[in-house]
Short mmCIF file of C-alpha atoms in Angstrom, two decimals:
data_model
loop_
_atom_site.label_atom_id
_atom_site.label_comp_id
_atom_site.label_asym_id
_atom_site.label_seq_id
_atom_site.Cartn_x
_atom_site.Cartn_y
_atom_site.Cartn_z
CA MET F 21 -48.21 -29.52 -53.72
CA LYS F 22 -50.68 -31.03 -51.28
CA LYS F 23 -49.39 -31.34 -47.69
CA ASN F 24 -50.02 -34.22 -45.32
CA PRO F 25 -51.71 -32.91 -42.11
CA ILE F 26 -49.30 -34.89 -39.98
CA GLN F 27 -46.32 -33.22 -41.72
CA ILE F 28 -47.85 -29.79 -41.09
CA VAL F 29 -48.25 -30.55 -37.36
CA VAL F 30 -44.64 -31.79 -37.13
CA VAL F 31 -43.26 -28.68 -38.87
CA ILE F 32 -45.30 -26.30 -36.72
CA SER F 33 -44.28 -28.16 -33.55
CA GLY F 34 -40.62 -27.97 -34.57
CA LEU F 35 -40.87 -24.26 -35.22
CA MET F 36 -42.58 -23.71 -31.87
CA PHE F 37 -39.87 -25.74 -30.11
CA PHE F 38 -37.13 -23.78 -31.87
CA TYR F 39 -38.82 -20.48 -31.02
CA GLY F 40 -39.34 -21.52 -27.43
CA THR F 41 -35.72 -22.63 -27.13
CA THR F 42 -34.51 -19.36 -28.62
CA VAL F 43 -36.67 -17.37 -26.21
CA ALA F 44 -35.35 -19.46 -23.31
CA PHE F 45 -31.79 -18.83 -24.36
CA ALA F 46 -32.55 -15.11 -24.61
CA ASP F 47 -34.46 -14.92 -21.33
CA PRO F 48 -32.42 -12.82 -18.84
CA GLY F 49 -34.73 -13.89 -16.03
CA GLN F 50 -33.73 -17.50 -16.55
CA ASP F 51 -30.03 -16.53 -16.65
CA ILE F 52 -30.44 -14.61 -13.39
CA ARG F 53 -32.03 -17.65 -11.74
CA LEU F 54 -29.22 -19.88 -13.01
CA GLY F 55 -26.65 -17.36 -11.78
CA ARG F 56 -28.15 -17.30 -8.30
CA GLN F 57 -28.20 -21.08 -8.24
CA ALA F 58 -24.51 -21.17 -9.21
CA LEU F 59 -23.73 -18.77 -6.36
CA THR F 60 -25.51 -20.97 -3.81
CA GLN F 61 -23.47 -23.92 -5.12
CA GLU F 62 -20.25 -21.80 -4.77
CA HIS F 63 -19.47 -21.58 -8.48
CA PRO F 64 -18.84 -17.83 -8.84
CA ASP F 65 -17.18 -18.05 -12.28
CA LEU F 66 -20.22 -19.85 -13.72
CA ALA F 67 -22.54 -17.38 -11.98
CA LEU F 68 -20.60 -14.48 -13.45
CA SER F 69 -21.08 -15.83 -16.97
CA TYR F 70 -24.87 -16.13 -16.44
CA PHE F 71 -25.17 -12.63 -15.02
CA ARG F 72 -23.08 -11.18 -17.85
CA LYS F 73 -25.35 -12.90 -20.37
CA ALA F 74 -28.42 -11.50 -18.64
CA ARG F 75 -26.92 -8.00 -18.50
CA ASN F 76 -26.00 -8.08 -22.20
CA GLU F 77 -29.51 -9.16 -23.26
CA ILE F 78 -31.10 -6.48 -21.05
CA ASN F 79 -28.86 -3.84 -22.64
CA LEU F 80 -30.15 -4.90 -26.07
CA HIS F 81 -33.79 -4.61 -24.98
CA PRO F 82 -33.85 -2.27 -21.95
CA ASP F 83 -37.59 -1.50 -22.15
CA LYS F 84 -38.59 -5.15 -22.47
CA TYR F 85 -36.49 -6.39 -19.53
CA HIS F 86 -36.45 -3.27 -17.37
CA ASP F 87 -37.64 -5.14 -14.28
CA ASP F 88 -34.73 -7.61 -14.48
CA GLN F 89 -31.99 -5.01 -14.77
CA LEU F 90 -31.40 -4.40 -11.07
CA ALA F 91 -31.26 -8.13 -10.26
CA ALA F 92 -28.76 -8.73 -13.08
CA LEU F 93 -26.49 -5.89 -11.92
CA SER F 94 -26.66 -6.99 -8.28
CA GLY F 95 -25.77 -10.58 -9.13
CA LEU F 96 -23.05 -9.47 -11.55
CA GLY F 97 -21.42 -7.25 -8.93
CA TYR F 98 -21.56 -9.92 -6.24
CA ALA F 99 -20.08 -12.63 -8.50
CA ALA F 100 -17.39 -10.24 -9.80
CA LEU F 101 -16.32 -9.42 -6.24
CA TRP F 102 -16.20 -13.12 -5.41
CA VAL F 103 -13.77 -13.85 -8.25
CA GLY F 104 -11.70 -10.74 -7.54
CA ASN F 105 -12.80 -8.59 -10.48
CA SER F 106 -13.34 -5.37 -8.56
CA HIS F 107 -13.41 -3.12 -11.64
CA GLU F 108 -16.35 -5.01 -13.13
CA ALA F 109 -18.09 -5.01 -9.74
CA GLU F 110 -17.60 -1.24 -9.44
CA SER F 111 -19.18 -0.70 -12.87
CA ALA F 112 -22.17 -2.94 -12.09
CA TYR F 113 -22.92 -1.46 -8.68
CA SER F 114 -22.45 2.14 -9.87
CA LYS F 115 -25.07 1.62 -12.55
CA GLY F 116 -27.29 -0.16 -10.05
CA ILE F 117 -27.27 2.84 -7.70
CA SER F 118 -28.58 5.07 -10.50
CA ILE F 119 -31.68 2.89 -11.05
CA ALA F 120 -32.35 1.54 -7.54
CA HIS F 121 -35.43 3.17 -6.02
CA SER F 122 -36.20 1.33 -2.79
CA PRO F 123 -34.04 1.93 0.32
CA GLU F 124 -33.19 -1.80 0.48
CA ASP F 125 -31.98 -1.84 -3.15
CA GLN F 126 -29.93 1.29 -2.52
CA LYS F 127 -28.31 -0.42 0.46
CA THR F 128 -27.43 -3.51 -1.57
CA MET F 129 -25.86 -1.47 -4.35
CA ARG F 130 -23.99 0.96 -2.11
CA VAL F 131 -22.57 -1.76 0.15
CA GLY F 132 -21.42 -3.71 -2.91
CA LEU F 133 -19.85 -0.62 -4.45
CA ALA F 134 -18.07 0.17 -1.17
CA ARG F 135 -16.58 -3.33 -1.12
CA ALA F 136 -15.31 -2.85 -4.69
CA LEU F 137 -13.84 0.58 -3.94
CA ILE F 138 -12.04 -0.71 -0.83
CA ASN F 139 -10.50 -3.49 -2.93
CA LEU F 140 -9.39 -0.86 -5.47
CA GLY F 141 -7.62 1.23 -2.81
CA ARG F 142 -10.26 3.98 -2.60
CA PRO F 143 -11.48 3.83 1.04
CA ARG F 144 -12.48 7.50 1.30
CA GLU F 145 -14.84 7.17 -1.67
CA ALA F 146 -16.19 3.95 -0.18
CA TYR F 147 -16.89 5.67 3.14
CA ASP F 148 -18.73 8.54 1.44
CA ILE F 149 -20.84 6.26 -0.79
CA LEU F 150 -22.22 4.51 2.30
CA LYS F 151 -23.49 7.67 3.98
CA PRO F 152 -27.17 7.43 2.82
CA VAL F 153 -27.52 3.80 3.99
CA ARG F 154 -25.11 3.72 6.93
CA SER F 155 -27.85 3.31 9.54
CA MET F 156 -29.55 0.44 7.68
CA GLY F 157 -28.08 -2.54 9.46
CA ALA F 158 -24.80 -4.31 10.20
CA ASP F 159 -23.45 -4.67 6.67
CA PRO F 160 -23.06 -0.94 5.83
CA GLN F 161 -21.67 -0.33 9.33
CA LEU F 162 -19.04 -3.05 8.82
CA GLN F 163 -17.93 -1.67 5.45
CA SER F 164 -17.82 1.83 7.00
CA ALA F 165 -15.57 0.45 9.75
CA ILE F 166 -13.22 -1.13 7.20
CA ALA F 167 -12.97 2.07 5.14
CA SER F 168 -12.35 4.30 8.18
CA ALA F 169 -9.77 1.84 9.59
CA LEU F 170 -7.83 1.99 6.30
CA LEU F 171 -7.99 5.80 6.52
CA SER F 172 -6.59 5.64 10.10
CA TRP F 173 -9.79 7.14 11.53
CA ASP F 174 -9.56 4.70 14.41
CA THR F 175 -12.15 6.24 16.76
CA VAL F 176 -14.65 6.37 13.90
CA ALA F 177 -13.90 2.77 12.96
CA GLN F 178 -14.57 1.58 16.51
CA LYS F 179 -17.90 3.44 16.54
CA HIS F 180 -19.02 1.64 13.37
CA LEU F 181 -17.91 -1.73 14.73
CA ASN F 182 -19.98 -1.16 17.88
CA LEU F 183 -23.02 -0.29 15.76
CA ALA F 184 -22.48 -3.32 13.49
CA ALA F 185 -22.36 -5.75 16.44
CA PRO F 186 -23.42 -4.09 19.73
CA HIS F 187 -22.79 -7.32 21.66
CA GLY F 188 -19.57 -8.22 19.85
CA VAL F 189 -21.15 -10.99 17.72
CA TYR F 190 -21.72 -10.10 14.08
CA PRO F 191 -25.23 -11.07 12.88
CA GLY F 192 -24.31 -12.10 9.35
CA PRO F 193 -22.80 -14.82 7.16
CA GLN F 194 -19.63 -16.56 8.25
CA TRP F 195 -17.38 -14.68 5.81
CA GLN F 196 -18.70 -11.35 7.09
CA ALA F 197 -18.31 -12.45 10.71
CA GLN F 198 -14.67 -13.31 9.96
CA LEU F 199 -14.19 -9.90 8.32
CA PHE F 200 -15.70 -8.27 11.41
CA ARG F 201 -13.20 -10.09 13.67
CA GLN F 202 -10.26 -9.11 11.45
CA THR F 203 -11.36 -5.47 11.44
CA SER F 204 -11.88 -5.52 15.22
CA ASP F 205 -8.36 -6.89 15.72
CA PHE F 206 -6.88 -4.25 13.39
CA VAL F 207 -8.66 -1.38 15.16
CA TYR F 208 -7.69 -2.75 18.58
CA TYR F 209 -4.01 -1.72 18.13
CA PRO F 210 -4.26 2.06 17.69
CA LEU F 211 -6.76 2.38 20.53
CA HIS F 212 -4.58 0.64 23.13
CA ASP F 213 -1.18 1.22 24.68
CA ARG F 214 1.40 -0.90 22.89
CA ILE F 215 5.03 -1.88 22.83
CA ASN F 216 6.99 -1.58 19.57
CA VAL F 217 10.20 -3.56 19.03
CA GLY F 218 12.24 -3.80 15.86
CA TYR F 219 15.52 -4.89 14.31
CA GLN F 220 17.18 -3.94 11.01
CA TYR F 221 20.34 -5.29 9.40
CA SER F 222 22.11 -4.17 6.23
CA SER F 223 25.43 -5.04 4.63
CA ASP F 224 26.97 -3.81 1.38
CA SER F 225 29.87 -4.66 -0.90
CA ASP F 226 31.93 -1.85 0.66
CA HIS F 227 31.82 -3.82 3.95
CA ASN F 228 29.61 -1.25 5.67
CA ILE F 229 27.32 -3.05 8.14
CA ASN F 230 24.42 -1.39 9.96
CA GLN F 231 22.45 -2.95 12.79
CA ILE F 232 19.57 -1.04 14.39
CA TYR F 233 17.78 -2.14 17.56
CA GLN F 234 14.67 -0.20 18.52
CA ALA F 235 12.13 -0.37 21.34
CA GLY F 236 9.40 2.05 22.30
CA VAL F 237 5.93 2.60 23.70
CA THR F 238 2.96 4.20 21.94
CA VAL F 239 0.13 5.60 24.07
CA PRO F 240 -3.09 6.90 22.45
CA GLY F 241 -4.70 9.87 24.15
CA ASP F 242 -5.79 13.46 23.88
CA GLY F 243 -3.60 15.95 22.09
CA PRO F 244 -3.28 18.50 19.31
CA GLY F 245 -5.56 17.15 16.58
CA ASP F 246 -9.07 15.94 15.88
CA ASN F 247 -9.44 13.17 18.44
CA SER F 248 -12.99 12.44 17.26
CA LEU F 249 -11.33 10.82 14.22
CA SER F 250 -8.44 9.18 16.02
CA PRO F 251 -6.53 9.60 19.29
CA THR F 252 -3.26 11.49 19.29
CA MET F 253 -0.53 8.84 19.28
CA TRP F 254 2.21 9.68 21.79
CA TYR F 255 5.51 7.82 21.34
CA GLY F 256 8.68 7.43 23.36
CA GLY F 257 11.52 5.04 22.68
CA PHE F 258 15.19 4.14 22.47
CA ARG F 259 17.24 3.27 19.38
CA GLN F 260 20.72 1.77 19.22
CA THR F 261 22.62 1.83 15.93
CA GLN F 262 25.81 -0.17 15.47
CA ILE F 263 27.96 0.71 12.44
CA THR F 264 30.83 -1.53 11.36
CA ASP F 265 33.39 -0.84 8.61
CA ASN F 266 35.17 -4.12 7.90
CA ASN F 267 37.14 -2.53 5.08
CA GLY F 268 38.98 -0.17 7.39
CA SER F 269 38.66 2.65 4.85
CA SER F 270 37.54 5.13 7.49
CA GLY F 271 40.75 4.95 9.47
CA ALA F 272 38.78 4.28 12.64
CA SER F 273 40.71 2.60 15.42
CA ASN F 274 38.42 -0.42 15.58
CA GLY F 275 36.16 0.07 12.52
CA GLN F 276 33.07 0.28 14.73
CA ILE F 277 30.96 3.05 16.13
CA GLY F 278 27.62 3.16 17.95
CA ILE F 279 24.84 5.73 18.04
CA SER F 280 22.44 5.80 21.00
CA THR F 281 19.20 7.75 20.57
CA VAL F 282 16.38 8.69 22.92
CA GLU F 283 13.37 9.86 20.93
CA GLY F 284 9.76 10.87 21.29
CA GLY F 285 6.92 12.54 19.45
CA TRP F 286 3.32 12.30 18.38
CA SER F 287 1.03 11.99 15.36
CA ALA F 288 -2.60 12.98 14.83
CA PRO F 289 -5.18 13.92 12.23
CA ILE F 290 -5.98 17.63 11.98
CA ASN F 291 -9.22 16.85 10.17
CA THR F 292 -10.38 14.37 7.52
CA ASN F 293 -8.02 15.94 4.94
CA TRP F 294 -4.91 16.76 6.99
CA ASN F 295 -2.65 14.75 9.30
CA TYR F 296 0.82 15.27 10.68
CA SER F 297 3.56 13.61 12.75
CA ILE F 298 6.55 14.90 14.70
CA LEU F 299 9.43 12.81 16.04
CA GLY F 300 12.49 14.28 17.75
CA GLY F 301 15.34 13.03 19.86
CA VAL F 302 18.88 13.33 21.11
CA SER F 303 21.72 11.05 19.93
CA THR F 304 25.22 10.41 21.17
CA ALA F 305 28.15 8.81 19.37
CA ARG F 306 31.50 8.81 21.21
CA ASN F 307 32.19 12.49 21.89
CA TRP F 308 29.40 13.77 19.61
CA THR F 309 25.91 14.76 20.78
CA PHE F 310 23.35 15.95 18.24
CA GLY F 311 19.63 16.39 17.75
CA ARG F 312 17.29 14.29 15.59
CA LEU F 313 14.10 15.55 13.93
CA ASP F 314 11.51 14.04 11.62
CA GLY F 315 8.28 15.82 10.67
CA GLN F 316 5.55 15.18 8.08
CA VAL F 317 2.38 16.92 6.97
CA ASN F 318 -0.04 15.18 4.60
CA TYR F 319 -2.99 16.64 2.73
CA GLN F 320 -5.33 14.20 0.99
CA PRO F 321 -8.86 15.45 0.29
CA SER F 322 -9.77 12.42 -1.85
CA ASP F 323 -8.53 9.05 -3.06
CA THR F 324 -7.49 10.62 -6.35
CA TRP F 325 -4.83 13.10 -5.24
CA GLY F 326 -2.78 14.27 -2.29
CA LEU F 327 0.26 16.29 -1.19
CA ASN F 328 3.08 15.60 1.27
CA LEU F 329 5.62 17.84 2.98
CA SER F 330 8.42 16.34 5.09
CA PHE F 331 11.65 17.24 6.84
CA ASP F 332 14.18 15.09 8.65
CA GLN F 333 17.65 15.41 10.13
CA GLN F 334 19.74 12.25 10.32
CA PRO F 335 23.38 11.18 10.56
CA ILE F 336 24.90 9.33 7.61
CA ARG F 337 25.43 5.78 8.83
CA THR F 338 29.07 5.18 7.87
CA VAL F 339 31.93 5.11 10.36
CA ALA F 340 33.79 7.90 8.55
CA ALA F 341 30.72 10.16 8.39
CA VAL F 342 29.90 9.70 12.08
CA GLU F 343 33.54 10.26 13.08
CA HIS F 344 33.49 13.57 11.22
CA LYS F 345 30.03 14.50 12.61
CA ILE F 346 28.21 14.75 9.29
CA LEU F 347 24.44 15.24 9.37
CA VAL F 348 22.06 15.50 6.42
CA ASN F 349 18.90 17.65 6.47
CA THR F 350 16.32 16.57 3.90
CA PHE F 351 13.34 18.62 2.77
CA SER F 352 10.80 17.02 0.44
CA LEU F 353 7.62 18.22 -1.27
CA GLY F 354 5.58 15.82 -3.35
CA GLY F 355 2.20 14.53 -4.31
CA PHE F 356 0.26 11.96 -6.28
CA GLY F 357 -2.61 11.87 -8.73
CA ARG F 358 -4.78 8.95 -9.78
CA LEU F 359 -6.65 8.52 -13.04
CA ARG F 360 -9.51 6.14 -12.36
CA ASN F 361 -8.99 2.67 -13.87
CA ILE F 362 -5.76 3.88 -15.51
CA GLY F 363 -3.14 4.34 -12.81
CA THR F 364 -1.30 6.64 -10.41
CA VAL F 365 1.51 9.14 -10.91
CA GLY F 366 3.59 10.32 -7.95
CA ALA F 367 6.36 12.93 -7.98
CA ALA F 368 8.49 14.70 -5.39
CA TYR F 369 11.23 17.32 -5.25
CA PHE F 370 13.85 17.02 -2.52
CA HIS F 371 16.70 19.17 -1.24
CA GLN F 372 19.46 17.88 1.02
CA ALA F 373 21.83 20.06 2.99
CA PHE F 374 24.84 18.26 4.48
CA SER F 375 26.66 19.64 7.50
CA ASP F 376 29.97 19.49 5.60
CA GLY F 377 28.64 22.13 3.17
CA ASN F 378 27.48 19.83 0.39
CA GLN F 379 24.09 20.60 -1.20
CA ARG F 380 21.90 18.30 -3.28
CA ASP F 381 18.72 18.80 -5.34
CA GLY F 382 16.74 16.02 -6.95
CA VAL F 383 13.42 14.61 -8.14
CA VAL F 384 11.65 11.26 -7.83
CA VAL F 385 8.85 10.09 -10.14
CA ARG F 386 6.73 6.92 -9.96
CA VAL F 387 4.20 5.82 -12.57
CA THR F 388 1.98 2.87 -11.55
CA PRO F 389 -0.76 1.59 -13.87
CA GLU F 390 -3.76 -0.21 -12.37
CA PHE F 391 -2.99 -3.75 -11.27
CA TYR F 392 -4.40 -6.89 -12.88
CA SER F 393 -6.33 -9.15 -10.48
CA PHE F 394 -6.73 -12.90 -10.91
CA SER F 395 -10.15 -14.50 -10.74
CA SER F 396 -10.95 -16.42 -7.53
CA LEU F 397 -7.54 -15.55 -6.05
CA PRO F 398 -6.54 -12.63 -3.76
CA ILE F 399 -3.57 -11.93 -6.05
CA SER F 400 -2.68 -8.91 -8.17
CA ILE F 401 0.15 -8.28 -10.63
CA GLY F 402 1.31 -4.83 -11.61
CA VAL F 403 4.17 -2.80 -13.02
CA GLN F 404 5.77 0.46 -11.98
CA GLY F 405 8.15 2.88 -13.63
CA TYR F 406 10.60 4.60 -11.25
CA PHE F 407 12.95 7.52 -11.94
CA ARG F 408 15.30 9.41 -9.62
CA ALA F 409 17.90 12.05 -10.44
CA TYR F 410 19.92 14.59 -8.49
CA THR F 411 22.90 16.93 -8.66
CA SER F 412 25.32 17.35 -5.75
CA GLY F 413 28.25 19.44 -4.74
CA THR F 414 31.51 18.08 -3.33
CA PRO F 415 31.40 16.22 0.00
CA LEU F 416 34.06 16.40 2.67
CA GLN F 417 37.31 14.79 1.48
CA LEU F 418 39.11 12.45 3.91
CA PRO F 419 42.24 10.29 3.79
CA LEU F 420 41.50 6.70 2.71
CA TYR F 421 42.87 3.71 4.63
CA GLN F 422 43.41 0.06 3.81
CA ALA F 423 42.01 -2.80 5.88
CA ASP F 424 45.30 -3.00 7.82
CA GLY F 425 45.02 0.65 8.81
CA LYS F 426 47.70 1.96 6.42
CA PRO F 427 46.81 4.96 4.24
CA VAL F 428 45.99 4.47 0.56
CA VAL F 429 48.64 6.13 -1.63
CA ASN F 430 48.90 6.90 -5.35
CA LYS F 431 51.80 6.03 -7.68
CA SER F 432 53.75 8.99 -6.34
CA GLY F 433 53.37 7.76 -2.78
CA LYS F 434 51.04 10.57 -1.77
CA PRO F 435 47.94 9.80 0.36
CA VAL F 436 44.68 9.52 -1.56
CA ASP F 437 41.59 11.31 -0.30
CA GLY F 438 38.01 10.06 -0.58
CA SER F 439 34.53 10.93 0.62
CA ALA F 440 32.90 10.11 3.95
CA TYR F 441 29.79 9.13 1.98
CA PHE F 442 28.79 8.48 -1.63
CA SER F 443 27.78 11.66 -3.47
CA PRO F 444 28.46 11.96 -7.22
CA HIS F 445 27.96 15.32 -8.91
CA HIS F 446 25.32 13.95 -11.30
CA TYR F 447 23.21 10.88 -10.68
CA ARG F 448 20.27 9.30 -12.52
CA GLU F 449 18.48 5.98 -12.24
CA ALA F 450 15.52 4.51 -14.10
CA LEU F 451 13.93 1.16 -13.32
CA GLY F 452 10.89 -0.83 -14.27
CA TYR F 453 9.36 -2.97 -11.53
CA ILE F 454 7.15 -6.03 -11.65
CA ILE F 455 5.01 -6.13 -8.49
CA TYR F 456 3.22 -9.12 -6.97
CA VAL F 457 0.59 -8.43 -4.30
CA GLN F 458 -1.24 -11.05 -2.25
CA LYS F 459 -3.89 -10.08 0.30
CA PHE F 460 -4.54 -12.49 3.14
CA SER F 461 -7.14 -10.03 4.49
CA PRO F 462 -7.72 -6.27 4.05
CA TYR F 463 -5.03 -5.80 6.71
CA SER F 464 -2.50 -8.56 5.94
CA VAL F 465 -0.66 -8.06 2.67
CA MET F 466 2.49 -9.37 0.99
CA ARG F 467 4.22 -7.30 -1.72
CA LEU F 468 7.16 -8.46 -3.82
CA TYR F 469 9.10 -6.16 -6.17
CA ALA F 470 11.55 -7.06 -8.95
CA GLY F 471 13.19 -4.06 -10.62
CA TYR F 472 15.48 -3.85 -13.66
CA GLY F 473 17.08 -0.76 -15.17
CA ASP F 474 20.25 1.32 -15.20
CA GLN F 475 21.94 4.15 -13.35
CA THR F 476 24.28 6.85 -14.58
CA ILE F 477 26.94 8.16 -12.20
CA ASP F 478 28.86 11.18 -13.51
CA GLY F 479 28.37 10.05 -17.10
CA VAL F 480 29.05 6.31 -16.58
CA THR F 481 25.99 4.07 -17.09
CA THR F 482 25.69 0.59 -15.60
CA PRO F 483 22.79 -1.91 -15.39
CA ILE F 484 21.17 -2.40 -11.97
CA THR F 485 18.63 -4.70 -10.33
CA ASP F 486 16.53 -4.18 -7.23
CA PHE F 487 14.59 -6.93 -5.41
CA TYR F 488 12.66 -6.48 -2.19
CA GLY F 489 9.53 -7.57 -0.40
CA THR F 490 7.33 -6.67 2.54
CA ILE F 491 4.78 -8.57 4.61
CA THR F 492 2.51 -6.72 7.03
CA GLY F 493 -0.29 -8.29 8.99
CA ILE F 494 -1.95 -9.27 12.23
CA VAL F 495 -1.67 -12.64 13.96
CA SER F 496 -4.32 -11.80 16.54
CA LYS F 497 -5.40 -8.67 18.34
CA TYR F 498 -2.32 -9.15 20.51
CA LEU F 499 0.33 -9.15 17.78
CA GLN F 500 0.91 -7.09 14.65
CA PHE F 501 4.03 -7.52 12.54
CA SER F 502 5.92 -6.27 9.51
CA LEU F 503 8.82 -7.97 7.73
CA THR F 504 11.01 -6.57 4.98
CA GLY F 505 14.06 -7.70 3.05
CA GLY F 506 15.86 -7.04 -0.19
CA TYR F 507 18.90 -6.99 -2.42
CA SER F 508 19.79 -3.87 -4.40
CA GLN F 509 22.47 -2.57 -6.73
CA ILE F 510 21.13 0.98 -6.48
CA ALA F 511 23.57 3.58 -5.15
CA SER F 512 22.87 5.05 -1.73
CA ALA F 513 24.65 7.34 0.72
CA TYR F 514 26.73 4.34 1.78
CA GLY F 515 28.18 3.50 -1.61
CA GLY F 516 27.60 3.05 -5.32
CA GLY F 517 29.09 2.41 -8.73
CA SER F 518 29.79 -0.63 -10.83
CA GLY F 519 29.67 -3.80 -8.76
CA TYR F 520 28.12 -2.15 -5.72
CA HIS F 521 25.32 -4.04 -3.96
CA ARG F 522 23.49 -3.99 -0.66
CA SER F 523 21.39 -6.57 1.22
CA TYR F 524 19.02 -5.84 4.10
CA VAL F 525 16.36 -7.38 6.34
CA GLY F 526 14.10 -5.97 9.02
CA ALA F 527 11.34 -6.96 11.40
CA ASN F 528 8.96 -4.99 13.64
CA LEU F 529 6.45 -6.26 16.19
CA THR F 530 3.62 -4.39 17.91
CA ILE F 531 2.19 -5.86 21.12
CA PRO F 532 -0.75 -4.13 22.88
CA PHE F 533 -0.91 -4.18 26.68
#
C-alpha cells in the first residue's frame, strides 16, 4: 500500500520522540542532576528516589555509564544520611571508596561513610576509615573528633577539634558548624574539673524506700594510663543513703537507717583497646563500718566485639540487711558480639558471695537486632530479648515483725522467720522489650523501654512488666545531665514474687568549673 509522505514523517517523528523520551527516562546523568536539584531545594526523599534510579540504571549498564557511578553513589549516600537511612548510606559510600581514584573523591566517600558508621554505633570503624584523608580539611577532622569523643578518647577529640577550626569558628555549612559546637561542648566536660551531684529514689510494694544523695568532684590529670588518649579521671565524693522500712518487718526500732560513704577512685584508658576504673570507699551505718569497692576492666578491640570483667562490694539496701551487716560481693565476666546489619548478642556470667554465707551463680543474655530508623526523623525503633537466671543458697533467717513491731507468728503461736533480702533457690526471667530511641544530637539521646514477659521463682511462674527510660544530654558546655525513671515487677534483692513492684527515679548533673 502506497504511503503518504506526510504520514511517514509523522510516524518517524513519533518514533524519534518516543525513543528520545525513553533515553531521557533511562539517563542516569539526568537523574543525578534532578537529585542534586532536589537536595538544594531540601527535598531529600525526592533526591533519594532520583539517585536510586540512577544507581539502578548504572548497575544494568556499568560500562556505558561508568563515569556517572561515583556521582550517583555520592548523592545516594548523602540523601540517605539526610533521611536517616544509615544502612543504605553505608552501602553506597563503601562501594564509592572502592572506585574513587582522586584524593578529593576519596575524602568525600570516607567522610560520608564515617558519618554513617557513627550513626550505626560503630565509632572505632569510623575513626579508622578516616585515617587516609584526615589531614584533608575541616570535615574529616570534625568526624574524627566525633568518633574519638564517642570512644572517650577525649584528648584526641580535642586535638581534632583544634585542627578542624584553629580559631574556634568552623569553616563549613551551618549544620556542620552546629555539630562542631555540640562536639566542642561534649568534649569540654572530661577535660575540665567538674562537680557531680545526683539524687535517686526508689519505693517498692514491700514498703522499702531508698533515697541516695551524692556529690563529688572529678579532676582530670596525669595518672596510670595512656593520657595521650584521655586524662586520668580522679574522683572524690560523698554519698548518703537513707533506707526506710514502712512495713516494720525488720524489727528496727524506727524502721529507718542511714549509710554515709566517703569514696574516691580513678578511671583511665590503658590503650585504644583497654580501659579500667577503680572506686573505693568507707561507709558507716550506726555501729557498723565497712569498706566499699567497685572495679572494672574493659577490652574492646573493635566495634564488633568486646569483653568486660567487674567486681563490686556493696551492702544490701534493706533495713534488716544493714542491721545484720550483710554485704554482697559480685564478680562478673561477660562480653558482646555484633553481626553487621543483623544485631548484637551480649552474655555474662556472675557469681555473688553474701557475707551471711549465701552463694549465687547466674547468667544474663541479651539479644538485640539492628534498629529500624525512620526517614527524615532522628528516631529508631528496636526490640530486645532479655534472659536472666540464677541459683542461690539459703540467706540468713531472721524473725519477722508486723508494722506495729509485734512478731509474726504461725497458727501454733511460734515466731515466723524470714530473710533479710530476697533470694529464692531458683530464679528465671525472660522478657521481650520494645525500645524507642530519639537522638537530639550525637550526644543527647532519649531511650524508652517497654518489657513484657514472665519470671519463675522456685517453680512458680508469674507474668511481669518492666518500663523505664533514660535521657542523657548537654544543655551547654556548662551543664550535662542524665535522667532516669521506671516501674518494674522484676524481682530484686529487695523483694519479689506475685504482686511485687518497684518504682524509681534518678537525676545527675555535671557542672564544670
